[in-house]
mmCIF file of C-alpha atoms in Angstrom:
data_model
loop_
_atom_site.group_PDB
_atom_site.id
_atom_site.type_symbol
_atom_site.label_atom_id
_atom_site.label_comp_id
_atom_site.label_asym_id
_atom_site.label_seq_id
_atom_site.Cartn_x
_atom_site.Cartn_y
_atom_site.Cartn_z
ATOM 1 C CA MET Y 299 33.897 103.320 92.044
ATOM 2 C CA THR Y 300 37.596 103.314 91.609
ATOM 3 C CA GLU Y 301 39.697 102.082 94.744
ATOM 4 C CA VAL Y 302 40.535 106.025 94.963
ATOM 5 C CA GLU Y 303 37.874 107.940 94.917
ATOM 6 C CA GLU Y 304 36.710 105.659 97.438
ATOM 7 C CA ASN Y 305 39.589 106.710 99.487
ATOM 8 C CA LYS Y 306 38.694 109.968 98.723
ATOM 9 C CA LYS Y 307 34.871 108.874 101.342
ATOM 10 C CA VAL Y 308 37.189 109.802 104.057
ATOM 11 C CA GLU Y 309 36.750 113.144 105.608
ATOM 12 C CA GLY Y 310 35.775 114.347 102.286
ATOM 13 C CA VAL Y 311 38.618 115.087 101.261
ATOM 14 C CA MET Y 312 41.333 113.187 102.860
ATOM 15 C CA THR Y 313 42.372 109.752 101.356
ATOM 16 C CA ILE Y 314 43.330 106.625 103.762
ATOM 17 C CA GLU Y 315 46.601 107.522 102.962
ATOM 18 C CA GLU Y 316 46.406 110.600 103.558
ATOM 19 C CA LEU Y 317 44.374 110.264 106.660
ATOM 20 C CA CYS Y 318 47.415 107.516 108.282
ATOM 21 C CA ARG Y 319 50.142 110.111 107.334
ATOM 22 C CA GLU Y 320 48.516 113.010 108.943
ATOM 23 C CA TYR Y 321 46.832 111.627 112.536
ATOM 24 C CA TRP Y 322 49.108 108.233 112.756
ATOM 25 C CA GLU Y 323 51.132 110.176 114.818
ATOM 26 C CA PRO Y 324 49.970 111.981 117.175
ATOM 27 C CA LEU Y 325 47.445 108.831 118.027
ATOM 28 C CA TYR Y 326 50.513 106.544 118.322
ATOM 29 C CA ARG Y 327 51.324 108.782 120.960
ATOM 30 C CA PHE Y 328 47.995 108.839 122.705
ATOM 31 C CA VAL Y 329 47.962 104.935 122.672
ATOM 32 C CA TYR Y 330 51.284 104.755 123.656
ATOM 33 C CA TYR Y 331 50.816 107.242 126.222
ATOM 34 C CA LYS Y 332 48.205 104.694 127.610
ATOM 35 C CA VAL Y 333 49.862 101.377 127.162
ATOM 36 C CA GLN Y 334 53.653 102.396 127.485
ATOM 37 C CA ASN Y 335 55.016 99.093 125.081
ATOM 38 C CA ARG Y 336 55.604 99.660 121.134
ATOM 39 C CA GLU Y 337 53.999 96.835 120.427
ATOM 40 C CA GLU Y 338 50.829 97.226 121.859
ATOM 41 C CA ALA Y 339 50.776 100.586 120.990
ATOM 42 C CA GLU Y 340 51.415 99.601 117.011
ATOM 43 C CA ASP Y 341 48.350 97.536 117.440
ATOM 44 C CA ILE Y 342 45.687 99.280 118.569
ATOM 45 C CA THR Y 343 46.530 102.494 116.220
ATOM 46 C CA GLN Y 344 46.338 100.626 113.934
ATOM 47 C CA GLU Y 345 42.607 98.643 114.555
ATOM 48 C CA THR Y 346 41.722 101.983 115.575
ATOM 49 C CA PHE Y 347 42.494 103.652 112.613
ATOM 50 C CA VAL Y 348 39.698 100.484 110.902
ATOM 51 C CA LYS Y 349 37.464 100.919 113.053
ATOM 52 C CA ALA Y 350 37.937 104.933 113.139
ATOM 53 C CA ILE Y 351 37.576 105.225 109.019
ATOM 54 C CA SER Y 352 35.265 102.507 108.420
ATOM 55 C CA TYR Y 353 32.718 104.147 110.735
ATOM 56 C CA ILE Y 354 32.947 107.373 108.903
ATOM 57 C CA GLN Y 355 32.322 105.015 105.416
ATOM 58 C CA GLU Y 356 29.647 103.700 106.174
ATOM 59 C CA ASN Y 357 27.766 106.487 108.043
ATOM 60 C CA ARG Y 358 29.099 108.933 105.591
ATOM 61 C CA THR Y 359 29.788 111.330 108.527
ATOM 62 C CA LYS Y 360 31.379 114.539 108.175
ATOM 63 C CA VAL Y 361 33.801 114.830 110.867
ATOM 64 C CA GLU Y 362 35.267 118.072 112.839
ATOM 65 C CA ASN Y 363 38.177 116.931 115.091
ATOM 66 C CA VAL Y 364 39.169 114.019 113.568
ATOM 67 C CA ILE Y 365 42.372 113.559 116.408
ATOM 68 C CA GLY Y 366 39.742 113.789 118.916
ATOM 69 C CA PHE Y 367 37.677 111.749 116.935
ATOM 70 C CA LEU Y 368 40.574 109.034 116.723
ATOM 71 C CA LYS Y 369 41.386 109.908 120.620
ATOM 72 C CA THR Y 370 37.628 109.006 121.330
ATOM 73 C CA VAL Y 371 37.678 104.944 118.983
ATOM 74 C CA ALA Y 372 40.965 104.231 120.332
ATOM 75 C CA LEU Y 373 39.451 104.969 124.378
ATOM 76 C CA ASN Y 374 37.328 103.012 122.778
ATOM 77 C CA VAL Y 375 39.355 99.840 121.655
ATOM 78 C CA LEU Y 376 41.492 99.495 124.989
ATOM 79 C CA ARG Y 377 37.903 98.908 126.856
ATOM 80 C CA ASP Y 378 36.509 96.286 124.342
ATOM 81 C CA ARG Y 379 40.501 94.318 125.217
ATOM 82 C CA TRP Y 380 40.576 95.055 128.949
ATOM 83 C CA ARG Y 381 36.153 93.659 128.762
ATOM 84 C CA LYS Y 382 36.914 91.200 126.107
ATOM 85 C CA TYR Y 383 40.079 89.205 128.685
ATOM 86 C CA LYS Y 384 37.380 89.587 131.423
ATOM 87 C CA ARG Y 385 35.805 87.680 129.251
ATOM 88 C CA ARG Y 386 31.864 87.894 128.325
ATOM 89 C CA GLY Y 387 31.542 91.977 127.659
ATOM 90 C CA ASN Y 388 30.055 94.114 125.445
ATOM 91 C CA THR Y 389 31.450 95.425 122.549
ATOM 92 C CA GLY Y 390 31.896 99.294 122.496
ATOM 93 C CA ASN Y 391 29.186 100.330 119.865
ATOM 94 C CA LEU Y 392 31.224 103.333 117.594
ATOM 95 C CA ASP Y 393 27.510 105.208 118.176
ATOM 96 C CA ASP Y 394 27.881 106.160 120.610
ATOM 97 C CA ILE Y 395 30.826 108.558 120.262
ATOM 98 C CA SER Y 396 30.855 111.553 120.883
ATOM 99 C CA GLN Y 397 32.808 113.988 119.072
ATOM 100 C CA GLY Y 398 34.859 116.346 121.887
ATOM 101 C CA TYR Y 399 34.503 113.363 124.336
ATOM 102 C CA ALA Y 400 38.636 112.388 123.609
ATOM 103 C CA ALA Y 401 39.600 115.378 125.006
ATOM 104 C CA VAL Y 402 38.929 113.790 128.746
ATOM 105 C CA ASN Y 403 41.255 112.497 130.830
ATOM 106 C CA ASP Y 404 44.132 112.618 127.447
ATOM 107 C CA TYR Y 405 47.041 113.811 129.645
ATOM 108 C CA SER Y 406 49.337 113.066 126.895
ATOM 109 C CA GLU Y 407 50.349 116.660 126.511
ATOM 110 C CA SER Y 408 49.249 117.645 130.045
ATOM 111 C CA THR Y 409 52.462 119.324 131.974
ATOM 112 C CA VAL Y 410 50.061 119.562 134.855
ATOM 113 C CA GLN Y 411 50.305 115.224 134.875
ATOM 114 C CA ARG Y 412 53.736 115.581 133.892
ATOM 115 C CA ASP Y 413 54.424 117.725 137.639
ATOM 116 C CA LEU Y 414 52.201 115.479 139.413
ATOM 117 C CA ILE Y 415 54.396 112.290 138.914
ATOM 118 C CA LEU Y 416 57.749 114.704 138.898
ATOM 119 C CA HIS Y 417 56.090 116.011 142.910
ATOM 120 C CA ALA Y 418 55.748 112.690 144.019
ATOM 121 C CA LEU Y 419 58.838 111.184 142.536
ATOM 122 C CA SER Y 420 60.534 114.010 144.724
ATOM 123 C CA LYS Y 421 58.757 112.268 147.693
ATOM 124 C CA LEU Y 422 61.164 109.288 147.448
ATOM 125 C CA ASN Y 423 64.153 109.310 149.297
ATOM 126 C CA GLU Y 424 67.451 108.967 147.363
ATOM 127 C CA LYS Y 425 68.400 105.154 146.823
ATOM 128 C CA GLN Y 426 64.056 105.013 145.499
ATOM 129 C CA LYS Y 427 64.323 107.788 143.649
ATOM 130 C CA SER Y 428 68.009 106.360 141.932
ATOM 131 C CA CYS Y 429 66.535 102.656 141.719
ATOM 132 C CA ILE Y 430 63.040 104.594 140.580
ATOM 133 C CA GLU Y 431 65.710 106.795 137.694
ATOM 134 C CA LEU Y 432 68.083 103.262 136.613
ATOM 135 C CA ARG Y 433 65.361 101.080 136.183
ATOM 136 C CA ILE Y 434 61.913 102.585 134.525
ATOM 137 C CA LEU Y 435 63.319 105.935 133.418
ATOM 138 C CA GLN Y 436 67.016 104.715 131.905
ATOM 139 C CA GLY Y 437 65.320 101.146 131.159
ATOM 140 C CA TYR Y 438 68.533 99.468 132.598
ATOM 141 C CA THR Y 439 68.336 95.649 133.689
ATOM 142 C CA VAL Y 440 68.143 94.330 137.758
ATOM 143 C CA PRO Y 441 71.299 93.148 137.540
ATOM 144 C CA GLU Y 442 72.162 96.558 135.805
ATOM 145 C CA THR Y 443 71.138 98.432 138.037
ATOM 146 C CA ALA Y 444 72.440 96.905 141.049
ATOM 147 C CA GLN Y 445 75.911 96.728 140.515
ATOM 148 C CA MET Y 446 75.391 100.507 139.734
ATOM 149 C CA MET Y 447 73.851 101.021 142.911
ATOM 150 C CA GLY Y 448 76.645 98.670 144.447
ATOM 151 C CA ILE Y 449 72.966 96.097 145.979
ATOM 152 C CA SER Y 450 71.388 92.930 145.486
ATOM 153 C CA GLU Y 451 69.626 92.311 142.973
ATOM 154 C CA GLY Y 452 67.155 90.215 145.439
ATOM 155 C CA ASN Y 453 67.526 94.851 147.413
ATOM 156 C CA VAL Y 454 66.884 95.807 143.941
ATOM 157 C CA ARG Y 455 63.180 94.248 143.079
ATOM 158 C CA VAL Y 456 62.067 94.455 146.347
ATOM 159 C CA LEU Y 457 63.092 98.564 146.531
ATOM 160 C CA GLN Y 458 61.362 99.549 143.371
ATOM 161 C CA TYR Y 459 58.492 97.077 144.725
ATOM 162 C CA ARG Y 460 57.956 99.743 148.475
ATOM 163 C CA ALA Y 461 58.927 102.835 145.720
ATOM 164 C CA LEU Y 462 56.151 102.279 143.708
ATOM 165 C CA GLN Y 463 53.637 101.391 145.950
ATOM 166 C CA ARG Y 464 54.902 104.311 148.274
ATOM 167 C CA LEU Y 465 54.422 106.249 144.605
ATOM 168 C CA SER Y 466 51.542 104.863 144.249
ATOM 169 C CA LYS Y 467 49.698 106.420 147.421
ATOM 170 C CA ILE Y 468 51.465 109.446 146.924
ATOM 171 C CA LEU Y 469 49.374 109.977 143.457
ATOM 172 C CA LYS Y 470 45.965 108.529 145.015
ATOM 173 C CA SER Y 471 46.341 110.865 147.122
ATOM 174 C CA ASP Y 472 45.737 114.703 147.658
ATOM 175 C CA ASP Y 473 49.401 115.680 149.272
ATOM 176 C CA VAL Y 474 51.258 116.509 147.101
ATOM 177 C CA ASP Y 475 51.694 120.091 147.782
ATOM 178 C CA MET H 196 54.952 88.595 148.831
ATOM 179 C CA ASN H 197 57.849 87.591 146.916
ATOM 180 C CA ARG H 198 55.832 86.660 144.217
ATOM 181 C CA ARG H 199 54.344 90.008 143.700
ATOM 182 C CA ILE H 200 57.616 91.399 144.056
ATOM 183 C CA ASN H 201 58.881 89.144 140.688
ATOM 184 C CA LYS H 202 55.959 89.615 139.629
ATOM 185 C CA LEU H 203 56.430 93.274 138.875
ATOM 186 C CA SER H 204 60.158 93.404 138.207
ATOM 187 C CA LYS H 205 58.835 90.891 135.112
ATOM 188 C CA TYR H 206 56.413 94.497 134.219
ATOM 189 C CA ILE H 207 59.534 96.530 134.020
ATOM 190 C CA ASP H 208 61.279 94.554 132.280
ATOM 191 C CA THR H 209 58.510 93.621 129.944
ATOM 192 C CA LEU H 210 57.556 97.473 129.005
ATOM 193 C CA ASN H 211 61.707 97.950 129.302
ATOM 194 C CA GLU H 212 61.859 95.281 125.431
ATOM 195 C CA GLU H 213 58.799 97.669 124.279
ATOM 196 C CA ARG H 214 56.371 93.859 124.432
ATOM 197 C CA LYS H 215 53.082 93.803 125.056
ATOM 198 C CA PRO H 216 53.279 91.931 129.078
ATOM 199 C CA LYS H 217 50.668 89.446 129.983
ATOM 200 C CA GLU H 218 49.070 91.143 132.683
ATOM 201 C CA HIS H 219 47.937 93.734 129.138
ATOM 202 C CA GLU H 220 45.822 90.393 128.306
ATOM 203 C CA ASN H 221 44.706 89.097 131.642
ATOM 204 C CA LYS H 222 43.218 91.891 134.012
ATOM 205 C CA LYS H 223 42.910 89.471 137.065
ATOM 206 C CA GLU H 224 45.461 90.685 139.142
ATOM 207 C CA SER H 225 45.105 92.343 142.879
ATOM 208 C CA PRO H 226 43.929 96.037 142.568
ATOM 209 C CA GLU H 227 46.871 96.592 144.279
ATOM 210 C CA MET H 228 48.968 94.461 141.525
ATOM 211 C CA GLU H 229 47.152 97.300 138.773
ATOM 212 C CA GLU H 230 47.220 100.369 141.072
ATOM 213 C CA LEU H 231 51.415 98.894 140.604
ATOM 214 C CA PHE H 232 51.301 98.884 136.732
ATOM 215 C CA GLU H 233 49.435 101.450 136.589
ATOM 216 C CA THR H 234 52.405 103.522 138.332
ATOM 217 C CA VAL H 235 55.366 102.006 136.672
ATOM 218 C CA ARG H 236 53.266 103.304 133.181
ATOM 219 C CA GLN H 237 52.838 106.971 135.076
ATOM 220 C CA VAL H 238 56.195 107.346 135.803
ATOM 221 C CA ARG H 239 57.571 105.856 132.032
ATOM 222 C CA SER H 240 54.957 108.373 131.010
ATOM 223 C CA LEU H 241 57.344 111.428 132.002
ATOM 224 C CA LYS H 242 59.643 109.980 128.634
ATOM 225 C CA ASP H 243 59.665 110.379 125.004
ATOM 226 C CA PRO H 244 57.353 107.446 123.274
ATOM 227 C CA LYS H 245 58.685 104.660 121.697
ATOM 228 C CA LEU H 246 58.246 105.005 117.908
ATOM 229 C CA PRO H 247 57.825 101.997 115.590
ATOM 230 C CA GLU H 248 60.338 101.880 112.512
ATOM 231 C CA GLU H 249 60.580 103.959 109.160
ATOM 232 C CA ASP H 250 57.880 102.506 107.830
ATOM 233 C CA TYR H 251 54.723 102.246 110.028
ATOM 234 C CA ALA H 252 53.001 104.546 107.977
ATOM 235 C CA GLU H 253 53.391 102.174 105.138
ATOM 236 C CA LYS H 254 52.104 99.135 106.556
ATOM 237 C CA LEU H 255 49.716 100.640 108.899
ATOM 238 C CA THR H 256 47.960 102.382 105.428
ATOM 239 C CA THR H 257 48.495 98.848 103.878
ATOM 240 C CA VAL H 258 47.047 96.946 106.695
ATOM 241 C CA VAL H 259 43.873 99.754 106.850
ATOM 242 C CA LYS H 260 42.878 99.927 103.304
ATOM 243 C CA SER H 261 43.383 95.607 103.325
ATOM 244 C CA GLY H 262 40.267 96.307 106.328
ATOM 245 C CA GLN H 263 38.253 98.235 104.052
ATOM 246 C CA SER H 264 38.164 96.400 101.138
ATOM 247 C CA LYS H 265 37.342 92.520 103.373
ATOM 248 C CA LYS H 266 34.268 94.578 104.843
ATOM 249 C CA LYS H 267 33.268 95.507 101.599
ATOM 250 C CA THR H 268 33.496 91.850 100.895
ATOM 251 C CA LYS H 269 30.864 91.567 103.578
ATOM 252 C CA ARG H 270 28.778 93.823 102.448
ATOM 253 C CA THR H 271 28.225 92.139 99.104
ATOM 254 C CA SER H 272 27.711 88.989 100.338
ATOM 255 C CA LYS H 273 25.371 89.654 102.152
ATOM 256 C CA ARG H 274 22.537 88.469 100.856
ATOM 257 C CA THR H 275 23.044 85.319 100.037
ATOM 258 C CA ARG H 276 23.642 83.077 102.111
ATOM 259 C CA TYR H 277 23.397 81.529 105.305
ATOM 260 C CA VAL H 278 20.565 83.817 107.489
ATOM 261 C CA GLY H 279 20.741 82.393 111.786
ATOM 262 C CA LEU H 280 23.678 83.807 113.023
ATOM 263 C CA ALA H 281 23.847 88.317 113.785
ATOM 264 C CA ALA H 282 27.035 89.179 112.290
ATOM 265 C CA VAL H 283 28.575 86.251 110.404
ATOM 266 C CA ALA H 284 31.384 86.833 107.829
ATOM 267 C CA ALA H 285 34.742 86.288 107.787
ATOM 268 C CA VAL H 286 37.956 85.771 105.854
ATOM 269 C CA LEU H 287 39.779 81.966 106.279
ATOM 270 C CA VAL H 288 42.968 82.149 104.982
ATOM 271 C CA PHE H 289 44.585 78.827 105.470
ATOM 272 C CA ILE H 290 48.255 78.996 106.287
ATOM 273 C CA ILE H 291 50.772 76.514 107.230
ATOM 274 C CA VAL H 292 51.983 77.728 110.647
ATOM 275 C CA LEU H 293 56.460 76.906 110.456
ATOM 276 C CA ASN H 294 57.599 77.203 113.733
ATOM 277 C CA THR H 295 55.436 78.644 116.444
ATOM 278 C CA VAL H 296 58.341 80.593 119.084
ATOM 279 C CA GLY H 297 58.916 83.702 117.539
ATOM 280 C CA PRO H 298 56.748 86.706 118.928
ATOM 281 C CA PHE H 299 57.957 88.930 115.872
ATOM 282 C CA ALA H 300 57.052 88.022 112.378
ATOM 283 C CA ARG H 301 53.384 88.894 111.707
ATOM 284 C CA PRO H 302 52.808 88.964 107.758
ATOM 285 C CA ASN H 303 50.746 91.308 106.358
ATOM 286 C CA ILE H 304 48.269 89.054 106.052
ATOM 287 C CA VAL H 305 48.435 87.981 109.570
ATOM 288 C CA GLN H 306 46.922 91.776 110.128
ATOM 289 C CA ALA H 307 44.913 91.331 107.486
ATOM 290 C CA MET H 308 43.017 88.115 109.127
ATOM 291 C CA GLU H 309 43.253 89.602 112.000
ATOM 292 C CA GLN H 310 41.446 92.672 111.013
ATOM 293 C CA ALA H 311 38.847 90.780 109.175
ATOM 294 C CA PHE H 312 38.065 88.454 112.211
ATOM 295 C CA LEU H 313 37.471 92.233 114.046
ATOM 296 C CA GLN H 314 34.760 92.412 112.194
ATOM 297 C CA ILE H 315 32.587 89.400 112.724
ATOM 298 C CA GLY H 316 29.999 88.572 115.011
ATOM 299 C CA ALA H 317 30.159 85.061 114.712
ATOM 300 C CA TYR H 318 30.737 82.536 111.777
ATOM 301 C CA HIS H 319 29.747 79.605 110.115
ATOM 302 C CA GLY H 320 31.395 76.981 107.689
ATOM 303 C CA ILE H 321 33.069 73.392 106.757
ATOM 304 C CA VAL H 322 36.213 73.490 108.796
ATOM 305 C CA GLU H 323 38.759 70.333 106.532
ATOM 306 C CA VAL H 324 42.209 69.952 108.091
ATOM 307 C CA ILE H 325 43.958 68.611 105.897
ATOM 308 C CA GLU H 326 47.518 67.199 106.182
ATOM 309 C CA THR H 327 49.836 66.873 102.873
ATOM 310 C CA ASN H 328 53.400 64.610 103.525
ATOM 311 C CA ALA H 329 56.383 65.200 101.685
ATOM 312 C CA GLU H 330 55.480 63.701 99.188
ATOM 313 C CA GLY H 331 52.605 65.267 98.451
ATOM 314 C CA GLU H 332 49.696 63.247 98.735
ATOM 315 C CA SER H 333 47.205 64.772 100.519
ATOM 316 C CA VAL H 334 45.329 63.280 103.570
ATOM 317 C CA THR H 335 41.366 64.728 105.421
ATOM 318 C CA GLN H 336 42.241 64.561 108.926
ATOM 319 C CA THR H 337 39.019 65.903 110.342
ATOM 320 C CA LYS H 338 36.270 67.430 108.758
ATOM 321 C CA VAL H 339 33.693 69.734 111.139
ATOM 322 C CA GLU H 340 30.480 71.598 109.933
ATOM 323 C CA VAL H 341 31.430 74.469 112.824
ATOM 324 C CA TRP H 342 28.974 77.275 114.235
ATOM 325 C CA ALA H 343 31.141 79.773 116.752
ATOM 326 C CA ASP H 344 30.651 83.754 117.840
ATOM 327 C CA LYS H 345 33.366 85.242 119.465
ATOM 328 C CA GLU H 346 32.011 85.344 123.249
ATOM 329 C CA GLY H 347 33.669 81.532 122.784
ATOM 330 C CA ARG H 348 29.878 79.558 121.815
ATOM 331 C CA TYR H 349 30.700 76.643 119.792
ATOM 332 C CA TYR H 350 28.267 73.845 118.098
ATOM 333 C CA VAL H 351 30.896 71.858 115.436
ATOM 334 C CA LYS H 352 28.907 68.460 113.727
ATOM 335 C CA GLY H 353 32.084 65.842 113.153
ATOM 336 C CA ILE H 354 31.628 64.936 109.880
ATOM 337 C CA GLU H 355 34.443 63.006 108.726
ATOM 338 C CA GLY H 356 37.265 61.658 110.313
ATOM 339 C CA TRP H 357 37.567 60.907 114.284
ATOM 340 C CA GLN H 358 34.593 63.254 115.076
ATOM 341 C CA LYS H 359 32.236 61.628 113.224
ATOM 342 C CA ASP H 360 28.532 62.007 114.223
ATOM 343 C CA LEU H 361 29.913 63.149 117.620
ATOM 344 C CA VAL H 362 28.012 66.817 118.234
ATOM 345 C CA THR H 363 30.391 69.347 120.982
ATOM 346 C CA ALA H 364 28.260 72.192 121.900
ATOM 347 C CA ASN H 365 29.276 75.369 124.710
ATOM 348 C CA ASP H 366 26.799 77.658 125.587
ATOM 349 C CA GLY H 367 29.496 79.202 127.317
ATOM 350 C CA GLU H 368 27.175 77.471 130.863
ATOM 351 C CA THR H 369 27.714 73.414 129.745
ATOM 352 C CA LYS H 370 29.783 71.798 127.674
ATOM 353 C CA TRP H 371 28.178 69.085 126.270
ATOM 354 C CA GLN H 372 28.609 66.288 123.717
ATOM 355 C CA ILE H 373 26.682 63.412 122.286
ATOM 356 C CA ARG H 374 27.812 60.781 119.542
ATOM 357 C CA HIS H 375 24.875 59.656 117.519
ATOM 358 C CA ASP H 376 24.794 55.915 117.850
ATOM 359 C CA ASP H 377 25.412 56.143 122.312
ATOM 360 C CA LYS H 378 22.429 58.159 122.715
ATOM 361 C CA GLU H 379 24.080 59.770 125.457
ATOM 362 C CA VAL H 380 25.034 63.113 126.566
ATOM 363 C CA LYS H 381 28.457 63.631 128.044
ATOM 364 C CA LEU H 382 28.635 67.196 130.438
ATOM 365 C CA PHE H 383 31.236 69.080 131.034
ATOM 366 C CA SER H 384 32.056 72.272 132.329
ATOM 367 C CA ALA H 385 33.051 74.967 129.854
ATOM 368 C CA PHE H 386 35.805 76.609 131.227
ATOM 369 C CA PRO H 387 38.348 75.432 131.011
ATOM 370 C CA ASP H 388 38.034 75.156 128.190
ATOM 371 C CA PRO H 389 41.130 76.938 125.944
ATOM 372 C CA TYR H 390 41.076 75.405 123.252
ATOM 373 C CA GLY H 391 37.425 74.264 121.473
ATOM 374 C CA PHE H 392 37.676 73.151 118.477
ATOM 375 C CA THR H 393 39.623 72.524 115.835
ATOM 376 C CA PHE H 394 40.813 74.928 113.983
ATOM 377 C CA GLU H 395 38.546 77.905 116.106
ATOM 378 C CA ILE H 396 39.991 80.766 113.929
ATOM 379 C CA GLY H 397 40.245 83.560 116.360
ATOM 380 C CA GLN H 398 43.279 80.633 118.117
ATOM 381 C CA GLU H 399 44.310 80.161 114.748
ATOM 382 C CA ILE H 400 45.222 83.927 113.957
ATOM 383 C CA GLU H 401 46.853 83.944 117.354
ATOM 384 C CA ASP H 402 48.720 80.947 116.915
ATOM 385 C CA ALA H 403 50.005 83.149 113.811
ATOM 386 C CA LYS H 404 50.353 85.962 115.332
ATOM 387 C CA LYS H 405 53.092 84.195 117.692
ATOM 388 C CA ALA H 406 54.289 81.645 114.152
ATOM 389 C CA GLU H 407 57.946 82.865 112.508
ATOM 390 C CA LYS H 408 56.537 82.272 109.042
ATOM 391 C CA VAL H 409 53.597 82.024 107.572
ATOM 392 C CA GLU H 410 52.765 81.104 104.203
ATOM 393 C CA ILE H 411 50.121 81.054 102.313
ATOM 394 C CA LEU H 412 47.988 77.920 100.873
ATOM 395 C CA GLY H 413 45.288 79.585 99.210
ATOM 396 C CA ASP H 414 42.030 81.955 100.536
ATOM 397 C CA ASP H 415 38.527 81.130 100.821
ATOM 398 C CA VAL H 416 35.135 82.990 101.850
ATOM 399 C CA ILE H 417 33.129 82.828 104.563
ATOM 400 C CA ALA H 418 30.221 84.774 104.445
ATOM 401 C CA GLY H 419 26.741 85.614 105.976
#
């Protein structure tokens, strides 16, 4: 069997190239949402494709919902990494995956989740809000933020710490209305 | 308190630089810090994700295909050698790590090694560390027989070099060493044992990932 023919086995009709080209971006966005950095999102996306395609080929499985399946594998990869770093964890078993499960806890495109976070941000005082906006949403460094806000760098660090503590409490509580 | 404030600030800086924070590798933070990190990620999720370079899909395809061919190699060789361990297959690529400072250069071969290594549970083989000088003369520094799994357990027996006849084993609970002539067993705690033995493949791959430049000298298959 040629390599092309072998590749055709994935999903019955799609080659590995087609599968990667079609699905890398939604999967990457999903992973990025979880890890919030490009370096890790690229790595996990890649590992997910390798594992998912191996699973499909070895089990000759027909996957109905490809992106759902990929997201579920990505979640397993993330969980495996967390466990591995805690030493002696078990390896996730792809056989345990049931398709359709990935939709659970997938907030990457959820406007409800966005609204909750925006609502929580609106409950911060003006200084805290500005600090979070500059540091996290606009990505300025501590010295740049300090200069723009007219406060010391130490104050920026304390301000963002307090703001995030407050945000964390608001997001955890039911007090979001 | 100051330590936590600074740590949180560094975490934000690392994400702003689109790099993986070390806290994602070592999840030993207090629940409070975990919650703050999670909150940072939630706030960041309001922004559009930073997408990879334009050629990412192409590179991804290459690496994924490479991962598949490594798996095929593993399947065909399964019938033959080394029955003892659970899943024993690794492609061992000898590399020279020319510079271990830069974290960004990760040629496909390193990614392929990483992917191949992800497929296995344990491995067995003879590891030979050879040093070659500028005049091209090679000297074997050490040669050891290794049985290792990815949980950090291993058995290493020295065949040549300074480790000759030295057996070191670590079962995750205890580490011990026996030298044939001494008739004495030395016991150590299993942890910390961050670099279990010379040329532990997983560790070598981690080092290669941080290398600025790698050079392939040849390849061999440790199969099972």
